């Protein structure tokens, strides 16, 4: 693996093979690869680097540890002016990241190594190919948090999965298995958990032998027709998400969620040790 001139990021690990396969791995395994504000920034930097670096021919998104990503790191809402500004900046980063995924010019493969939640699920539809381990599960808990669809899932999920299954995912918060998503076309193939990442990287290495120009042109033919639509959808979703996050309904729901997490932690801490 080459390590020359690779971005050094806190929450995302990057490796680049000599043949041009960039592995972009969510790297907070102790937090189930939860997406903190810093993680969104790192993901954006990694995607922008992979898009612009001539040495990168194929990019593979994956996660370290047991999870692909547990989605947005949920914290108690900060209703101060500083907190409101931070919320806007975070959503600006998120919007830009989705824009960059929409415009990403090279082959982008997702290697889902474990459970995926929220933004980690919706952005799979922006990848060109999705592979998964058999035990991965997929959930978008937007309704439980009083949020709304994002990552262009409001358009891409119904198109890929069909309206009924997409509505189960986005409106009802049902957890899907990898097998279910393979049947409806969001996942291309399921590979055994053993040596899963190496299997995907081997496929990526084979693709890296192809003409980069031919890949870019063909991807443009496939994706280019939808670009303006998806950019517009992303902007609309982000505006709606900001409004939802600032609603009293969502604030109360998130506070209740955090209260529940804190109670569970306190009970676990107070539980007598068996040793």
Short mmCIF file of C-alpha atoms in Angstrom, two decimals:
data_model
loop_
_atom_site.label_atom_id
_atom_site.label_comp_id
_atom_site.label_asym_id
_atom_site.label_seq_id
_atom_site.Cartn_x
_atom_site.Cartn_y
_atom_site.Cartn_z
CA UNK A 1 0.00 0.00 0.00
CA UNK A 2 1.21 3.48 -0.86
CA UNK A 3 1.11 6.09 1.88
CA UNK A 4 2.61 9.05 -0.01
CA UNK A 5 0.54 12.26 0.13
CA UNK A 6 -2.51 10.55 1.60
CA UNK A 7 -4.83 12.75 3.67
CA UNK A 8 -4.33 12.12 7.40
CA UNK A 9 -7.80 12.16 8.95
CA UNK A 10 -9.00 11.54 12.50
CA UNK A 11 -12.09 9.47 11.78
CA UNK A 12 -11.43 7.92 8.39
CA UNK A 13 -8.49 5.76 7.29
CA UNK A 14 -7.21 5.89 3.72
CA UNK A 15 -5.06 3.37 1.91
CA UNK A 16 -4.05 3.52 -1.75
CA UNK A 17 -2.80 0.50 -3.66
CA UNK A 18 -0.07 0.75 -6.26
CA UNK A 19 -2.66 0.06 -8.96
CA UNK A 20 -4.96 2.90 -7.91
CA UNK A 21 -7.60 1.43 -5.56
CA UNK A 22 -8.35 3.85 -2.71
CA UNK A 23 -9.84 2.27 0.41
CA UNK A 24 -11.77 4.85 2.44
CA UNK A 25 -12.67 3.29 5.80
CA UNK A 26 -14.78 4.76 8.59
CA UNK A 27 -12.40 4.40 11.51
CA UNK A 28 -14.19 4.85 14.82
CA UNK A 29 -14.81 1.19 15.65
CA UNK A 30 -15.11 1.89 19.38
CA UNK A 31 -18.07 4.17 18.55
CA UNK A 32 -19.52 1.85 15.89
CA UNK A 33 -18.23 4.29 13.26
CA UNK A 34 -20.77 6.90 14.33
CA UNK A 35 -20.71 10.02 12.17
CA UNK A 36 -19.62 12.94 14.34
CA UNK A 37 -19.35 16.45 12.84
CA UNK A 38 -15.63 15.73 12.34
CA UNK A 39 -16.48 12.46 10.58
CA UNK A 40 -18.64 14.26 8.03
CA UNK A 41 -15.77 16.68 7.35
CA UNK A 42 -13.29 13.82 7.00
CA UNK A 43 -15.58 11.93 4.63
CA UNK A 44 -15.93 15.06 2.49
CA UNK A 45 -12.16 15.59 2.41
CA UNK A 46 -11.59 11.95 1.48
CA UNK A 47 -14.12 12.01 -1.38
CA UNK A 48 -12.76 15.29 -2.74
CA UNK A 49 -9.23 13.90 -2.60
CA UNK A 50 -10.22 10.64 -4.33
CA UNK A 51 -12.06 12.56 -7.04
CA UNK A 52 -9.13 14.87 -7.81
CA UNK A 53 -6.13 12.56 -7.28
CA UNK A 54 -4.91 11.21 -10.61
CA UNK A 55 -3.51 8.12 -8.90
CA UNK A 56 -6.97 7.03 -7.74
CA UNK A 57 -8.86 4.92 -10.28
CA UNK A 58 -11.43 3.21 -8.05
CA UNK A 59 -12.67 4.11 -4.55
CA UNK A 60 -14.02 1.63 -1.98
CA UNK A 61 -16.04 2.80 1.03
CA UNK A 62 -16.05 0.49 4.04
CA UNK A 63 -15.88 0.46 7.83
CA UNK A 64 -13.42 -0.77 10.43
CA UNK A 65 -14.71 -3.09 13.12
CA UNK A 66 -18.16 -4.66 13.37
CA UNK A 67 -20.20 -1.81 11.88
CA UNK A 68 -20.21 -0.09 8.50
CA UNK A 69 -21.54 2.99 10.27
CA UNK A 70 -24.14 3.55 12.97
CA UNK A 71 -25.10 6.84 11.34
CA UNK A 72 -25.18 10.31 12.81
CA UNK A 73 -23.80 10.59 16.33
CA UNK A 74 -26.82 11.77 18.31
CA UNK A 75 -26.29 14.40 20.97
CA UNK A 76 -28.59 16.54 23.07
CA UNK A 77 -29.69 19.57 21.02
CA UNK A 78 -27.75 22.78 21.67
CA UNK A 79 -30.35 25.55 21.38
CA UNK A 80 -27.90 28.40 21.92
CA UNK A 81 -26.87 30.74 19.11
CA UNK A 82 -23.51 28.96 18.94
CA UNK A 83 -25.26 25.61 18.73
CA UNK A 84 -27.56 26.84 15.96
CA UNK A 85 -24.58 28.09 13.96
CA UNK A 86 -22.80 24.76 14.41
CA UNK A 87 -25.92 22.95 13.21
CA UNK A 88 -26.03 25.04 10.01
CA UNK A 89 -22.31 24.47 9.36
CA UNK A 90 -22.71 20.73 9.85
CA UNK A 91 -25.61 20.56 7.42
CA UNK A 92 -23.62 22.63 4.93
CA UNK A 93 -20.85 20.01 5.12
CA UNK A 94 -23.41 17.22 4.74
CA UNK A 95 -24.99 18.89 1.71
CA UNK A 96 -21.59 19.41 0.10
CA UNK A 97 -20.64 15.78 0.78
CA UNK A 98 -23.81 14.52 -0.93
CA UNK A 99 -23.15 16.90 -3.84
CA UNK A 100 -19.63 15.46 -4.17
CA UNK A 101 -20.96 11.91 -4.10
CA UNK A 102 -23.47 12.81 -6.81
CA UNK A 103 -20.67 14.27 -8.95
CA UNK A 104 -17.98 11.69 -8.12
CA UNK A 105 -16.39 10.91 -11.51
CA UNK A 106 -14.83 7.52 -10.79
CA UNK A 107 -16.09 4.06 -9.87
CA UNK A 108 -17.34 4.16 -6.27
CA UNK A 109 -17.92 0.83 -4.54
CA UNK A 110 -19.47 0.37 -1.09
CA UNK A 111 -18.26 -2.64 0.91
CA UNK A 112 -20.78 -2.91 3.74
CA UNK A 113 -18.99 -4.92 6.43
CA UNK A 114 -21.72 -4.79 9.08
CA UNK A 115 -24.86 -2.96 10.25
CA UNK A 116 -25.58 0.39 8.59
CA UNK A 117 -27.83 3.18 9.83
CA UNK A 118 -29.18 6.50 8.61
CA UNK A 119 -26.88 8.50 6.36
CA UNK A 120 -24.71 5.42 5.95
CA UNK A 121 -27.68 3.68 4.31
CA UNK A 122 -29.06 6.52 2.19
CA UNK A 123 -25.67 7.28 0.60
CA UNK A 124 -25.39 3.68 -0.63
CA UNK A 125 -27.74 4.65 -3.44
CA UNK A 126 -25.14 7.23 -4.57
CA UNK A 127 -22.49 4.53 -4.96
CA UNK A 128 -22.10 2.75 -8.28
CA UNK A 129 -21.98 -0.75 -6.79
CA UNK A 130 -22.84 -2.04 -3.30
CA UNK A 131 -21.52 -5.31 -1.84
CA UNK A 132 -22.42 -6.61 1.62
CA UNK A 133 -21.71 -9.29 4.19
CA UNK A 134 -24.66 -11.63 4.90
CA UNK A 135 -25.26 -10.38 8.45
CA UNK A 136 -25.46 -6.65 7.66
CA UNK A 137 -28.71 -4.88 8.46
CA UNK A 138 -29.98 -1.56 7.13
CA UNK A 139 -32.14 0.97 8.94
CA UNK A 140 -33.06 4.65 8.53
CA UNK A 141 -34.58 5.78 11.86
CA UNK A 142 -35.69 9.18 10.56
CA UNK A 143 -39.30 8.94 11.71
CA UNK A 144 -38.24 7.83 15.21
CA UNK A 145 -36.23 11.05 15.46
CA UNK A 146 -38.88 13.24 13.78
CA UNK A 147 -36.40 13.98 10.98
CA UNK A 148 -36.89 13.45 7.24
CA UNK A 149 -35.28 11.60 4.32
CA UNK A 150 -31.83 12.74 3.13
CA UNK A 151 -28.96 11.66 0.88
CA UNK A 152 -31.33 11.82 -2.14
CA UNK A 153 -33.10 8.76 -0.74
CA UNK A 154 -36.51 10.41 -1.29
CA UNK A 155 -35.94 9.93 -5.03
CA UNK A 156 -33.42 7.11 -5.35
CA UNK A 157 -34.90 4.61 -2.89
CA UNK A 158 -38.34 4.45 -4.59
CA UNK A 159 -36.62 4.22 -7.96
CA UNK A 160 -34.30 1.38 -6.91
CA UNK A 161 -36.36 -0.52 -4.34
CA UNK A 162 -39.86 0.26 -5.55
CA UNK A 163 -42.22 2.64 -3.73
CA UNK A 164 -43.60 0.15 -1.21
CA UNK A 165 -40.27 -1.11 0.13
CA UNK A 166 -38.81 2.41 0.05
CA UNK A 167 -41.75 3.62 2.13
CA UNK A 168 -41.19 0.81 4.63
CA UNK A 169 -37.59 1.97 4.91
CA UNK A 170 -38.12 5.74 5.00
CA UNK A 171 -41.61 6.17 6.48
CA UNK A 172 -41.85 3.14 8.75
CA UNK A 173 -38.24 2.63 9.81
CA UNK A 174 -38.25 -1.10 9.09
CA UNK A 175 -34.86 -2.80 9.34
CA UNK A 176 -33.92 -4.62 6.14
CA UNK A 177 -31.55 -7.55 5.75
CA UNK A 178 -28.80 -7.72 3.15
CA UNK A 179 -30.69 -10.48 1.36
CA UNK A 180 -33.81 -8.32 1.06
CA UNK A 181 -31.86 -5.40 -0.37
CA UNK A 182 -30.06 -7.70 -2.79
CA UNK A 183 -33.42 -8.93 -4.08
CA UNK A 184 -34.68 -5.39 -4.68
CA UNK A 185 -31.46 -4.20 -6.32
CA UNK A 186 -29.84 -1.84 -3.83
CA UNK A 187 -27.13 -4.44 -3.15
CA UNK A 188 -25.39 -6.08 -6.08
CA UNK A 189 -23.93 -9.15 -4.37
CA UNK A 190 -23.47 -10.65 -0.91
CA UNK A 191 -20.09 -12.18 -0.08
CA UNK A 192 -19.08 -14.31 2.93
CA UNK A 193 -17.92 -12.33 5.96
CA UNK A 194 -14.59 -14.15 5.98
CA UNK A 195 -12.14 -12.21 3.78
CA UNK A 196 -15.02 -9.92 2.73
CA UNK A 197 -12.98 -6.76 2.29
CA UNK A 198 -10.22 -8.56 0.43
CA UNK A 199 -12.81 -10.03 -1.94
CA UNK A 200 -14.16 -6.57 -2.72
CA UNK A 201 -10.69 -5.06 -3.07
CA UNK A 202 -9.75 -7.82 -5.52
CA UNK A 203 -12.78 -6.90 -7.65
CA UNK A 204 -11.77 -3.23 -7.41
CA UNK A 205 -8.20 -4.10 -8.45
CA UNK A 206 -9.53 -5.82 -11.56
CA UNK A 207 -11.58 -2.73 -12.41
CA UNK A 208 -8.53 -0.49 -11.87
CA UNK A 209 -6.98 -2.17 -14.93
CA UNK A 210 -9.65 -0.65 -17.17
CA UNK A 211 -9.26 2.65 -19.03
CA UNK A 212 -9.99 5.45 -16.56
CA UNK A 213 -11.28 7.67 -19.38
CA UNK A 214 -13.66 4.96 -20.60
CA UNK A 215 -14.94 4.44 -17.04
CA UNK A 216 -15.51 8.17 -16.53
CA UNK A 217 -17.33 8.57 -19.86
CA UNK A 218 -19.54 5.55 -19.25
CA UNK A 219 -20.34 6.68 -15.70
CA UNK A 220 -21.24 10.11 -17.07
CA UNK A 221 -23.60 8.47 -19.55
CA UNK A 222 -25.21 6.47 -16.74
CA UNK A 223 -25.33 9.14 -14.03
CA UNK A 224 -25.09 12.48 -15.84
CA UNK A 225 -28.71 12.61 -16.88
CA UNK A 226 -29.80 12.69 -13.22
CA UNK A 227 -27.15 15.03 -11.83
CA UNK A 228 -29.12 18.29 -11.85
CA UNK A 229 -32.19 16.54 -10.46
CA UNK A 230 -30.24 14.95 -7.60
CA UNK A 231 -28.47 18.20 -6.73
CA UNK A 232 -31.86 19.88 -6.52
CA UNK A 233 -33.27 17.02 -4.43
CA UNK A 234 -30.30 17.22 -2.06
CA UNK A 235 -30.78 20.96 -1.55
CA UNK A 236 -34.49 20.46 -0.85
CA UNK A 237 -33.90 17.58 1.56
CA UNK A 238 -31.25 19.51 3.49
CA UNK A 239 -33.54 22.55 3.84
CA UNK A 240 -36.35 20.35 5.11
CA UNK A 241 -33.95 18.53 7.46
CA UNK A 242 -32.79 21.81 8.98
CA UNK A 243 -36.41 22.81 9.59
CA UNK A 244 -37.18 19.43 11.12
CA UNK A 245 -34.11 19.52 13.40
CA UNK A 246 -35.20 22.93 14.68
CA UNK A 247 -38.80 21.88 15.27
CA UNK A 248 -39.95 21.40 18.85
CA UNK A 249 -41.15 17.95 17.89
CA UNK A 250 -37.66 16.82 16.85
CA UNK A 251 -35.96 18.58 19.79
CA UNK A 252 -38.23 16.80 22.27
CA UNK A 253 -37.76 13.46 20.51
CA UNK A 254 -33.97 13.74 20.50
CA UNK A 255 -33.90 14.76 24.17
CA UNK A 256 -36.01 11.71 25.02
CA UNK A 257 -33.64 9.51 23.04
CA UNK A 258 -30.57 10.90 24.83
CA UNK A 259 -32.34 10.55 28.20
CA UNK A 260 -32.93 6.88 27.43
CA UNK A 261 -29.30 6.32 26.46
CA UNK A 262 -28.08 8.03 29.61
CA UNK A 263 -30.42 5.94 31.80
CA UNK A 264 -29.15 2.73 30.22
CA UNK A 265 -25.55 3.79 30.78
CA UNK A 266 -26.25 4.65 34.41
CA UNK A 267 -27.98 1.30 35.00
CA UNK A 268 -25.11 -0.58 33.37
CA UNK A 269 -22.58 1.32 35.47
CA UNK A 270 -24.53 0.66 38.67
CA UNK A 271 -24.94 -3.05 37.97
CA UNK A 272 -22.83 -5.09 40.43
CA UNK A 273 -19.85 -6.86 38.92
CA UNK A 274 -19.95 -10.68 38.80
CA UNK A 275 -16.25 -10.86 39.55
#
